Amino acid sequence: MSVYDIVIGLEVHAQLATRTKIFCGCRTDFGAEPNSQVCSVCAGYPGVLPVLNRRVFELGLKAAVALGAEPARHVQFDRKNYFYPDLPKGYQISQFRHPIGSGGEVEIDSPDGTRLIKLVRLHLEEDAGKLIHDASGSSLVDLNRAGVPLAEIVSEPVLKTPEEAQAYLIELRAILRAAGVSDADMEKGQLRCDANISLRKTAADPLGTKVEIKNMNSFRHVRDALAFEITRQAKVLDAGELIVQETRLWDPDAGRTASMRSKEEAHDYRYFPEPDLVPFEVDDERIRRIRETLEELPRQKRTRFCDQYGLNLYDAGVLMADDAVCRVFEELAGKYASAKTLANWLTGPVTAYLNEQGLGGEALGAGRMDHAGFLELLVLVDGGKVSLKAAREKIFPEFMKSGKRPSVILEESGLAQISDDASLITAVDEVLQSHPGPVADFRAGKTNALQFLVGQLMKATRGKANPARVKTLLEERLGR
Amino acid sequence: MGWISDFKSRNSDIQSTIDTCLKTIALKDPELAAFVKVECDDSGRAASGAIASKSGKLRGVPIALKDNICVKGWEITCASRILKGYVAPYHATVVERLLSEGAVLIGRTNMDEFAFGSSCETSAYGPTRNPHDPSRAPGGSSGGSAAAVAADMVPVALGSDTGGSIRQPAAFCGVVGLKPTYGRVSRFGLVAFASSLDQIGPLTRSVEDAALVLEVIAGADRRDSTSADVPVDVYSKALGGPVKGLKIGIPKEFIGRGAEPAVEEGFRRCVELLAREGAEIVEVSLPHTEYAVSVYYVVAPCEASSNLARFDGVRYGRRDPAPRTLAELYERSRHDGFGTEAKRRIILGTYALSSGYYDAYYLKAMRVRRQMIREFNEVFKRVDLLATPTAPTGAFRIGEKTGDPLQMYLSDIFTISANLAGIPAVSIPSGVNAEGLPVGFQLMGRAFDESTLLKAAYAVEDKLGAAG
């Protein structure tokens, strides 16, 4: 298979975080009984008119600002006309000529360093309903989703690998969530992605024929579908054949894409300005306010974590993977000496414990976890009162379950380390007396013998001795 | 005095008024076919939901509604096979307002299918006949409403006006027809034909009645974003005021355009009356109104083609019983459901919006429309009102123009501009022609200045009535 230059562009539909639909007062709750969140307006009954949900427009502007796009100053909607049973009015109210945001960019990490993925635009539109094909061969329509507000975010065709596409989606989701624009939960259909992909011999060649891929319901699907499609197209091109411009569906079970429709059947959407909604202008003051009150975005936060807490990019990234964990970190960082140790605890044993117990990050909230107790545990480890291993494996889980103070658990469990020299010196002397051989070896320059002696001492104290202190005392006794 | 004031001042019995209406309908409607269906029973109690309140500005006033205005629990068909059997699940805003002021809703009147026409002949129910000569059309598309009022079946009916659909039938039937400013009356619950042009308005036997009904149905509605938050005047208060000093423009483009002599004569008589009352008559020019019909027949079908897409057989209305494919469900339901004129307009609009034609048709038409609006704005800096005939002729014979759509379209030549400009306009009777058929006089006003418009119309009506 030859090597090709790969060109990928993504179209993402993000559900805006509103309680009600874009043009009527129906709820947008996920998982409701089919057709239970439907009214005459979103069902497209004769005589109804759309009324724009102001919140949708505000979130749209905010999304534009968060993605670095130029927010619209003139807000106008268009009708996109086509027939389908899940589209009640026979047209979708969308934005064609005046998108809510133009341009924009998303920064991602790639093997060659960070890359800025440029956006073409983002626009507001209403979702269609959902078709359910039942076993008898009939099709049912659920209009709960009809009229749910969406932002369609279109990237430039500049992504080069399936991994980059995935990184772009992850970063995009993080931005939308941080800005409070969308919950962007793929499992709930709040974030959906279509991809355009084409291959060409080299980056200097004109763009090849593109294929659109739909039905990718997770980040993994996106990566796998693109990887499959690259191989498929490369084989077609290798064989000297032409790529057919078409829409293909990803079949996650079969692990392949299959043709859905070719371009000949493509629609002419006959866009024209929606006459039922009055266009309006957005003033600079509003945009300024949105910029000023915009939440901290993921990239800014990561940089701040490095600067403020001395974390490296990797640790900051791991910490930020969970919002709740991140919040606990920020709360406790000022009350504890080492941000790095705190971050390691939170992303290591704490996260592992949550996963094991099937808990979300909320379980770390001040109401549910004793923050002072947690810090006490860290201090106990720092002071050599308990080994890190015992603290992670025994005391922390017990602390989370019982809510007892770690010092109390420590006392009750007998896991406390022996760190006071008086007790240790007696034990050290006993070990030195009963192992003359290794003592002689050490004195003859075989430093390995010291490790053996430490081991014997730990054995004698049944693991409770503080190994660092033991080592120091042995060395002193042996005259170093 | 208007019917409503008279009815109130005589403290007339509501029940006997309803009885009279129903009796007149029973007597005349078999021939005229103004009604698609009488919905209220003998007690005046309308079908489910539509029960009038016990007081209000229109208490006990019988009102008929064009069959494209939703009344909860009533069938609504827009005179189309595709909606036969469809029952509206909610009240139009105008219906809520009428009911809360005590109006009695009598029934649904005939119309051109989806308001596509100027004669009521495209109705799936067959044509309504003109009360002045049953061999003639009542005009359209609100022909049923006009005929019902003209034949004394009801004192008031609501119609809708997209290019003249209230005013032209009012002229043909010898009644008053008012198209309010775009945005003056909520369109919520009016089945859309062309969303940027449609307005609901009253057809009555007097200007005063039209003013009273407008007071009730006008005003902002949060369910219609295009309804305007402009205060509603007490229009009836303005009536009888002096027209002295009003400047009335005669657009030269509208005169000598092949209107029949009686129409021109009626028009001149009305203008002279206004002049005699002290109004100042000036000639003005609105050059781009020459393209009004052309612009209209691009913009209106474009919007209509999209508005009618929802009639797909999926959720309501006519549905083909045994389609083999999804495409067949659409094709057959719509093929059987829509009449010829509806299909013609859907195809026209679909074509004009298609990629490659959009710029040449829709965009260009909208540019001309904006230019036309600018011209109207300019003219209204110099004059308070514009006067023209309503329609170029009196009522034509049923079948006379059905073979020639373009001739039919031209019967709206004087009325279309007001819809494109979004301004209010009223038609009042101005006399009769050689065949004894009514002809109409049209006044157009500034946006949201229905008060001045109705005041002048009232003065003409008053003096014309006195003259005989």
mmCIF file of C-alpha atoms in Angstrom, chain A residues 12-17 59-60 62-64 66-67 106 119 122 151-153 168-185 190-192 294-298:
data_model
loop_
_atom_site.group_PDB
_atom_site.id
_atom_site.type_symbol
_atom_site.label_atom_id
_atom_site.label_comp_id
_atom_site.label_asym_id
_atom_site.label_seq_id
_atom_site.Cartn_x
_atom_site.Cartn_y
_atom_site.Cartn_z
ATOM 1 C CA VAL A 12 -19.627 18.201 14.959
ATOM 2 C CA HIS A 13 -23.160 18.683 16.256
ATOM 3 C CA ALA A 14 -23.182 19.743 19.892
ATOM 4 C CA GLN A 15 -26.447 19.957 21.805
ATOM 5 C CA LEU A 16 -26.643 23.280 23.593
ATOM 6 C CA ALA A 17 -27.245 23.064 27.332
ATOM 7 C CA LEU A 59 -24.947 29.944 24.233
ATOM 8 C CA GLY A 60 -24.233 30.103 20.502
ATOM 9 C CA LYS A 62 -20.550 32.043 23.879
ATOM 10 C CA ALA A 63 -19.495 28.957 21.926
ATOM 11 C CA ALA A 64 -18.246 31.242 19.158
ATOM 12 C CA ALA A 66 -14.851 30.160 23.393
ATOM 13 C CA LEU A 67 -13.704 28.691 20.077
ATOM 14 C CA VAL A 106 -8.881 24.447 18.454
ATOM 15 C CA LEU A 119 -12.593 26.127 12.090
ATOM 16 C CA LEU A 122 -20.314 27.281 13.709
ATOM 17 C CA ALA A 151 -24.466 24.093 17.305
ATOM 18 C CA GLU A 152 -22.875 22.642 14.189
ATOM 19 C CA ILE A 153 -19.117 23.160 14.305
ATOM 20 C CA TYR A 168 -9.520 17.452 18.198
ATOM 21 C CA LEU A 169 -12.813 16.008 19.392
ATOM 22 C CA ILE A 170 -11.551 15.568 22.939
ATOM 23 C CA GLU A 171 -10.288 19.131 23.070
ATOM 24 C CA LEU A 172 -13.469 20.490 21.460
ATOM 25 C CA ARG A 173 -15.578 18.668 24.015
ATOM 26 C CA ALA A 174 -13.438 20.003 26.844
ATOM 27 C CA ILE A 175 -13.877 23.572 25.568
ATOM 28 C CA LEU A 176 -17.647 23.244 25.155
ATOM 29 C CA ARG A 177 -17.963 21.777 28.625
ATOM 30 C CA ALA A 178 -15.676 24.313 30.272
ATOM 31 C CA ALA A 179 -17.669 27.162 28.730
ATOM 32 C CA GLY A 180 -20.916 25.568 29.913
ATOM 33 C CA VAL A 181 -22.188 25.581 26.344
ATOM 34 C CA SER A 182 -22.884 21.864 26.038
ATOM 35 C CA ASP A 183 -22.750 18.796 28.256
ATOM 36 C CA ALA A 184 -21.353 17.105 25.154
ATOM 37 C CA ASP A 185 -22.095 13.580 26.292
ATOM 38 C CA GLN A 190 -25.257 15.483 22.788
ATOM 39 C CA LEU A 191 -22.100 15.375 20.706
ATOM 40 C CA ARG A 192 -22.239 13.827 17.258
ATOM 41 C CA LEU A 294 -16.146 33.438 29.843
ATOM 42 C CA GLU A 295 -15.047 30.533 31.996
ATOM 43 C CA GLU A 296 -11.383 29.462 32.016
ATOM 44 C CA LEU A 297 -10.800 27.215 29.019
ATOM 45 C CA PRO A 298 -8.863 23.933 29.202
#
